């Protein structure tokens, strides 16, 4: 029997307890691992819930119990999740988590701490919800040199963008519905401003390229500026708006960014809807591989967490996690990257000469919106686009990048 302690009995924590208890016999039969939840740590009481019998309020009970071999951290945030995680690892207990903020901020240190104490620190659920992506990166794709990762890695924003497109709903209404369904947090800022996707692409890039990518260096935009007008233009173009997290390595240079993109129908990401996520990985031998699945929701995330628990239970007494160098990976400025841009501009399409003088040959797009039209620029660098946009900044209403 392997005793497990779960820190936090919120959405993910309660899901982890449910998966372990509901699927106990199946897990035992398939893996030979007999998992038992011994403790659940939470400040609250849960009268009437069977978890009340396992509930503790003092973390010392868990960290000082030699029977507890695995700690599941699902509290989120940095405090007390960071000191609790570090203490568990220092006590030789393996830890798994869905906390991408903690991994992005302190992952390098915690991985080193785990290795020093013959424990494991696993975080599969931190980057793709229910999608297995981290384990394939460190095992199945271990023979490849990875040079690109691109994907939809936030189920909340993808749900919002899909609803806005399919049903014409306003942002606040879709967000409220996502919160009611458990797809969005009460404070959705990390999702809708792109911070969640930023942390995930930093973690994945660190694993793929071998050096620490600091998430604060990743250029990040969210979806709060996407209006119904952008959605109408996207439909006119036969494209979809997706929040993409992207990183690419060429020689020693790495580019990473998070931003809304217009995605063409010929791109598989066009068909990724709702809370589903999809992550493309390109390797020098494999070529392209795509990982697809549900990226938000209690059961999907909990399932990925428990998969880590099982691996840790099978490898007790040794560290199994591949890590990355503490050396910081310098990122190439996004301003140097090239792409096309879709731009909304105030004015009459018949007087587009000024725009062409600034941007060069453009393709006009109309969506029957009064006093404005849209256009697609030639391929240009981000720096060149900003230079051109500055000359027309009093007329530009919005911009979305186009995925090549």
Coordinates of C-alpha atoms in Angstrom, one line a residue:
X1 CA 0.0 0.0 0.0
X2 CA 1.3 3.5 -0.9
X3 CA -0.1 6.3 1.3
X4 CA -0.9 9.5 -0.4
X5 CA -1.7 13.0 1.1
X6 CA -3.6 15.6 -0.9
X7 CA -3.1 19.3 -0.2
X8 CA -6.2 21.2 -0.9
X9 CA -9.8 19.9 -1.4
X10 CA -10.9 22.2 -4.1
X11 CA -11.8 21.4 -7.7
X12 CA -8.7 19.5 -8.6
X13 CA -7.9 18.1 -5.1
X14 CA -11.4 16.6 -4.7
X15 CA -11.1 15.2 -8.2
X16 CA -7.8 13.5 -7.3
X17 CA -9.5 11.8 -4.3
X18 CA -12.4 10.8 -6.5
X19 CA -10.2 9.3 -9.2
X20 CA -8.0 7.3 -6.7
X21 CA -11.0 5.9 -4.8
X22 CA -13.3 5.3 -7.7
X23 CA -10.7 3.7 -9.9
X24 CA -8.7 2.0 -7.1
X25 CA -9.3 -1.6 -8.3
X26 CA -8.6 -0.7 -11.9
X27 CA -5.3 1.1 -11.1
X28 CA -4.2 -1.9 -8.9
X29 CA -5.0 -4.4 -11.6
X30 CA -3.3 -2.4 -14.4
X31 CA -0.2 -1.1 -12.5
X32 CA 0.1 -3.2 -9.4
X33 CA 0.0 0.0 -7.3
X34 CA -2.3 0.0 -4.2
X35 CA -3.0 3.7 -3.7
X36 CA -4.7 4.9 -0.5
X37 CA -5.5 8.5 0.4
X38 CA -4.4 8.8 4.0
X39 CA -4.8 12.6 4.6
X40 CA -6.4 15.6 3.0
X41 CA -5.2 18.9 4.1
X42 CA -7.6 21.9 4.1
X43 CA -8.6 24.7 6.4
X44 CA -12.3 24.0 5.9
X45 CA -14.5 21.4 7.3
X46 CA -16.6 19.1 5.0
X47 CA -19.5 17.7 7.2
X48 CA -21.3 14.9 5.5
X49 CA -18.4 14.2 3.1
X50 CA -16.5 11.0 3.7
X51 CA -13.3 13.0 3.3
X52 CA -13.9 14.4 6.8
X53 CA -12.4 11.2 8.2
X54 CA -9.1 11.9 6.4
X55 CA -9.1 15.7 7.0
X56 CA -6.3 17.4 8.8
X57 CA -5.5 21.1 9.3
X58 CA -1.8 20.8 10.3
X59 CA 0.7 20.2 7.6
X60 CA 3.2 18.8 10.1
X61 CA 1.0 15.8 10.5
X62 CA 1.6 14.9 6.9
X63 CA 5.3 15.9 6.5
X64 CA 6.2 14.0 9.7
X65 CA 4.4 10.8 8.9
X66 CA 6.9 8.3 7.4
X67 CA 4.0 6.3 5.9
X68 CA 3.1 9.1 3.5
X69 CA 5.3 8.6 0.5
X70 CA 3.6 10.9 -2.0
X71 CA 2.1 14.3 -1.6
X72 CA -0.3 15.8 -4.1
X73 CA -0.2 19.6 -4.2
X74 CA -3.4 21.1 -5.6
X75 CA -3.7 24.3 -3.6
X76 CA -2.5 26.6 -6.4
X77 CA -0.6 29.8 -5.9
X78 CA 2.8 30.1 -4.3
X79 CA 2.1 30.3 -0.6
X80 CA 1.9 27.9 1.2
X81 CA 2.3 25.6 -1.8
X82 CA 6.0 26.4 -2.3
X83 CA 7.2 25.8 1.3
X84 CA 5.0 22.8 1.7
X85 CA 6.3 21.2 -1.5
X86 CA 9.9 21.9 -0.6
X87 CA 9.5 20.5 2.9
X88 CA 7.9 17.3 1.5
X89 CA 10.8 16.8 -1.0
X90 CA 13.4 17.4 1.7
X91 CA 11.7 14.7 3.7
X92 CA 12.1 12.3 0.8
X93 CA 8.5 12.3 -0.2
X94 CA 7.7 12.6 -3.9
X95 CA 5.3 15.4 -5.0
X96 CA 3.1 15.9 -8.0
X97 CA 1.1 19.0 -8.8
X98 CA -1.1 20.8 -11.3
X99 CA 0.2 24.2 -10.1
X100 CA 1.8 25.7 -13.2
X101 CA 2.5 29.0 -11.4
X102 CA 4.6 27.2 -8.9
X103 CA 6.4 25.1 -11.5
X104 CA 7.1 28.1 -13.7
X105 CA 8.5 30.2 -10.8
X106 CA 10.3 27.6 -8.7
X107 CA 10.5 24.4 -10.8
X108 CA 14.2 24.5 -11.3
X109 CA 14.9 24.6 -7.6
X110 CA 12.2 22.0 -6.7
X111 CA 13.5 19.6 -9.3
X112 CA 17.0 19.9 -7.9
X113 CA 15.7 19.4 -4.4
X114 CA 13.8 16.2 -5.4
X115 CA 16.9 14.8 -7.1
X116 CA 19.0 15.5 -4.0
X117 CA 16.6 13.6 -1.8
X118 CA 15.9 10.6 -4.1
X119 CA 12.4 11.8 -4.7
X120 CA 10.4 12.9 -7.8
X121 CA 8.7 16.1 -8.6
X122 CA 6.1 15.6 -11.4
X123 CA 3.7 18.1 -13.0
X124 CA 2.0 16.5 -16.0
X125 CA -1.3 18.3 -15.3
X126 CA 0.4 21.7 -15.2
X127 CA 0.6 22.2 -18.9
X128 CA -2.2 20.5 -20.8
X129 CA -5.0 19.5 -18.3
X130 CA -5.8 16.0 -19.2
X131 CA -3.4 15.8 -22.2
X132 CA -0.2 13.8 -21.7
X133 CA 2.5 16.1 -23.0
X134 CA 5.3 16.3 -20.4
X135 CA 5.8 12.6 -20.1
X136 CA 6.0 12.1 -23.9
X137 CA 8.6 15.0 -24.1
X138 CA 10.9 13.3 -21.6
X139 CA 10.3 9.7 -22.6
X140 CA 8.7 8.9 -26.0
X141 CA 10.4 11.9 -27.7
X142 CA 13.7 11.5 -25.8
X143 CA 15.6 10.5 -28.9
X144 CA 14.5 13.6 -30.9
X145 CA 15.8 17.1 -30.8
X146 CA 12.7 19.3 -30.3
X147 CA 12.7 22.6 -32.1
X148 CA 9.1 23.8 -31.9
X149 CA 6.1 23.7 -29.7
X150 CA 2.9 25.4 -30.7
X151 CA -0.6 25.0 -29.3
X152 CA -3.8 25.9 -27.6
X153 CA -2.9 25.3 -23.9
X154 CA -5.7 27.0 -22.1
X155 CA -9.2 25.4 -22.1
X156 CA -10.9 28.4 -20.6
X157 CA -9.9 30.9 -23.3
X158 CA -10.6 28.4 -26.0
X159 CA -14.1 27.8 -24.6
X160 CA -14.7 31.5 -24.5
X161 CA -13.5 32.1 -28.1
X162 CA -15.5 29.1 -29.4
X163 CA -18.7 30.3 -27.7
X164 CA -18.2 33.8 -29.0
X165 CA -17.8 32.5 -32.5
X166 CA -20.5 29.9 -32.5
X167 CA -23.2 31.6 -30.6
X168 CA -22.3 35.3 -30.8
X169 CA -22.2 35.7 -27.1
X170 CA -20.5 38.5 -25.3
X171 CA -17.3 38.0 -23.3
X172 CA -18.8 38.5 -19.8
X173 CA -21.7 36.1 -20.5
X174 CA -19.4 33.3 -21.8
X175 CA -17.0 33.8 -18.9
X176 CA -19.8 33.5 -16.4
X177 CA -21.0 30.3 -18.0
X178 CA -17.4 28.9 -18.0
X179 CA -17.1 29.7 -14.2
X180 CA -20.4 27.9 -13.5
X181 CA -19.2 24.8 -15.3
X182 CA -15.9 24.8 -13.5
X183 CA -13.8 25.7 -16.6
X184 CA -12.8 29.1 -15.3
X185 CA -11.6 30.3 -11.9
X186 CA -13.5 32.9 -9.8
X187 CA -10.7 35.3 -10.7
X188 CA -10.1 34.6 -14.4
X189 CA -7.3 37.1 -15.0
X190 CA -4.6 34.4 -15.3
X191 CA -6.5 32.7 -18.1
X192 CA -8.0 35.6 -20.1
X193 CA -4.8 37.8 -19.9
X194 CA -2.7 34.9 -21.2
X195 CA -0.6 34.4 -18.0
X196 CA -1.6 30.8 -17.6
X197 CA -0.6 30.0 -21.2
X198 CA 2.6 31.9 -20.8
X199 CA 3.6 29.8 -17.8
X200 CA 2.8 26.6 -19.6
X201 CA 4.9 27.4 -22.7
X202 CA 7.8 28.4 -20.5
X203 CA 7.6 25.0 -18.7
X204 CA 7.3 23.1 -22.0
X205 CA 10.1 25.1 -23.6
X206 CA 12.4 24.6 -20.6
X207 CA 11.9 20.8 -20.9
X208 CA 12.2 20.7 -24.7
X209 CA 15.3 22.9 -25.1
X210 CA 17.1 22.1 -21.9
X211 CA 17.6 25.5 -20.3
X212 CA 15.4 27.5 -18.0
X213 CA 12.9 29.7 -19.8
X214 CA 11.8 32.5 -17.5
X215 CA 8.1 33.0 -18.1
X216 CA 8.4 36.8 -17.3
X217 CA 10.5 37.1 -20.5
X218 CA 7.7 35.6 -22.7
X219 CA 5.8 38.1 -24.8
X220 CA 2.2 37.7 -23.7
X221 CA -1.2 39.0 -24.9
X222 CA -4.6 37.8 -23.7
X223 CA -8.1 37.7 -25.3
X224 CA -9.8 40.6 -23.6
X225 CA -9.4 42.9 -26.6
X226 CA -11.1 40.4 -28.9
X227 CA -14.5 41.9 -29.7
X228 CA -17.5 40.7 -31.8
X229 CA -16.1 42.7 -34.7
X230 CA -12.9 40.6 -34.8
X231 CA -15.1 37.5 -34.7
X232 CA -17.1 38.7 -37.7
X233 CA -14.0 39.4 -39.7
X234 CA -12.6 36.0 -38.8
X235 CA -15.8 34.4 -40.2
X236 CA -15.5 36.5 -43.3
X237 CA -12.0 35.2 -43.8
X238 CA -13.0 31.6 -43.1
X239 CA -10.6 31.5 -40.1
X240 CA -10.9 31.0 -36.4
X241 CA -9.4 33.0 -33.5
X242 CA -7.3 31.0 -31.1
X243 CA -5.0 32.0 -28.2
X244 CA -1.8 30.3 -29.2
X245 CA 1.3 29.6 -27.1
X246 CA 4.4 29.3 -29.3
X247 CA 8.1 28.6 -29.0
X248 CA 10.7 27.9 -31.6
X249 CA 14.4 27.1 -31.4
X250 CA 16.9 27.7 -34.2
X251 CA 20.5 27.0 -33.4
X252 CA 20.9 28.8 -30.0
X253 CA 18.1 31.3 -30.5
X254 CA 14.6 30.7 -28.9
X255 CA 11.5 32.7 -29.6
X256 CA 8.5 32.4 -27.3
X257 CA 5.2 34.2 -27.3
X258 CA 1.5 34.0 -26.3
X259 CA -1.1 35.9 -28.4
X260 CA -4.4 35.5 -30.2
X261 CA -3.9 34.3 -33.8
X262 CA -6.2 33.9 -36.8
X263 CA -6.0 30.2 -37.8
X264 CA -6.8 28.9 -41.3
X265 CA -9.2 26.0 -42.0
X266 CA -6.2 24.0 -43.4
X267 CA -4.6 24.1 -39.9
X268 CA -5.7 21.3 -37.5
X269 CA -5.9 23.9 -34.7
X270 CA -8.8 25.5 -36.5
X271 CA -11.0 22.5 -35.4
X272 CA -9.9 22.5 -31.7
X273 CA -13.0 23.8 -30.0
X274 CA -14.5 24.3 -26.5
X275 CA -12.3 23.3 -23.5
X276 CA -10.1 21.1 -25.7
X277 CA -6.4 21.7 -26.0
X278 CA -4.0 20.7 -28.8
X279 CA -0.2 20.9 -28.7
X280 CA 2.1 20.4 -31.7
X281 CA 5.6 19.3 -31.2
X282 CA 8.2 19.2 -34.0
X283 CA 11.3 17.0 -33.7
X284 CA 14.2 16.6 -36.0
X285 CA 13.5 12.9 -36.6
X286 CA 9.8 12.6 -35.8
X287 CA 8.6 15.6 -37.6
X288 CA 5.2 16.8 -36.4
X289 CA 3.2 15.2 -33.6
X290 CA -0.1 16.5 -32.1
X291 CA -1.4 15.9 -28.6
X292 CA -5.1 16.6 -28.2
X293 CA -7.6 16.3 -25.3
X294 CA -9.6 18.1 -22.7
X295 CA -7.6 20.9 -21.2
X296 CA -10.0 22.2 -18.5
X297 CA -12.3 20.5 -16.0
X298 CA -12.1 18.6 -12.7
X299 CA -11.9 15.0 -13.9
X300 CA -9.5 15.6 -16.8
X301 CA -6.9 17.5 -14.7
X302 CA -7.3 15.1 -11.8
X303 CA -6.7 12.1 -14.1
X304 CA -3.4 13.6 -15.2
X305 CA -2.4 14.2 -11.6
X306 CA -3.1 10.6 -10.6
X307 CA -1.1 9.3 -13.6
X308 CA 1.9 11.1 -11.9
X309 CA 1.0 9.6 -8.6
X310 CA 1.1 6.1 -10.1
X311 CA 4.5 6.7 -11.7
X312 CA 5.9 8.0 -8.5
X313 CA 4.5 5.0 -6.6
X314 CA 6.2 2.7 -9.1
X315 CA 9.6 4.5 -8.7
X316 CA 9.8 5.2 -5.0
X317 CA 13.3 5.9 -3.7
X318 CA 14.6 7.4 -6.9
X319 CA 14.1 10.6 -8.9
X320 CA 12.5 10.0 -12.3
X321 CA 11.9 13.5 -13.6
X322 CA 14.0 14.9 -16.4
X323 CA 14.9 18.4 -15.7
X324 CA 16.5 21.5 -17.3
X325 CA 19.7 23.4 -16.7
X326 CA 19.4 26.3 -14.2
X327 CA 21.1 28.4 -16.9
X328 CA 18.7 30.9 -18.2
X329 CA 17.6 30.6 -21.9
X330 CA 17.8 34.1 -23.5
X331 CA 14.9 34.7 -25.8
X332 CA 15.1 36.4 -29.2
X333 CA 12.9 39.6 -29.3
X334 CA 9.5 39.0 -30.8
X335 CA 10.0 42.2 -32.8
X336 CA 12.4 40.3 -35.1
X337 CA 9.8 37.6 -36.1
X338 CA 7.9 37.8 -39.4
X339 CA 4.3 37.2 -40.1
X340 CA 1.1 38.7 -41.6
X341 CA -1.3 40.9 -39.6
X342 CA -5.0 41.4 -39.9
X343 CA -5.9 45.0 -39.0
X344 CA -9.2 46.8 -38.4
X345 CA -9.1 50.4 -39.4
X346 CA -11.6 53.3 -39.2
X347 CA -12.6 54.9 -42.4
X348 CA -14.0 54.3 -45.9
X349 CA -12.5 51.5 -47.9
X350 CA -12.5 53.8 -51.0
X351 CA -9.9 55.9 -49.4
X352 CA -7.4 53.2 -48.7
X353 CA -4.5 54.9 -50.5
X354 CA -3.1 56.2 -47.2
X355 CA -3.0 52.7 -45.8
X356 CA -1.3 51.3 -48.9
X357 CA 1.3 54.1 -48.7
X358 CA 2.1 53.1 -45.2
X359 CA 1.8 49.2 -45.3
X360 CA 2.3 48.5 -49.0
X361 CA 0.1 46.0 -50.9
X362 CA -2.8 45.0 -48.7
X363 CA -5.8 42.7 -49.0
X364 CA -9.0 44.3 -48.0
X365 CA -11.6 42.5 -45.9
X366 CA -15.1 43.8 -45.3
X367 CA -17.7 42.5 -42.8
X368 CA -20.6 45.0 -43.2
X369 CA -19.5 47.0 -40.2
X370 CA -20.1 50.8 -40.4
X371 CA -17.2 53.2 -40.7
X372 CA -14.5 50.6 -40.8
X373 CA -12.9 47.9 -42.8
X374 CA -10.1 45.4 -42.4
X375 CA -7.0 44.5 -44.3
X376 CA -4.2 41.9 -44.3
X377 CA -0.6 43.2 -44.5
X378 CA 2.2 41.7 -46.5
X379 CA 4.6 39.5 -44.5
X380 CA 6.7 41.8 -42.2
X381 CA 8.5 41.8 -38.9
X382 CA 6.7 42.8 -35.7
X383 CA 9.0 45.8 -35.5
X384 CA 8.0 47.0 -39.0
X385 CA 4.3 46.5 -38.3
X386 CA 4.6 48.7 -35.2
X387 CA 6.5 51.3 -37.1
X388 CA 3.7 51.4 -39.8
X389 CA 0.9 51.2 -37.2
X390 CA 2.3 54.2 -35.3
X391 CA 1.7 56.3 -38.5
X392 CA -2.0 55.4 -38.4
X393 CA -2.5 54.8 -34.7
X394 CA -5.5 57.2 -34.5
X395 CA -7.4 55.1 -37.0
X396 CA -6.4 51.5 -36.1
X397 CA -9.1 49.7 -34.1
X398 CA -7.5 46.4 -33.6
X399 CA -5.0 43.8 -34.8
X400 CA -4.6 40.0 -34.8
X401 CA -1.6 38.1 -36.1
X402 CA -2.2 35.4 -38.7
X403 CA -0.7 31.9 -38.2
X404 CA 1.3 30.9 -41.3

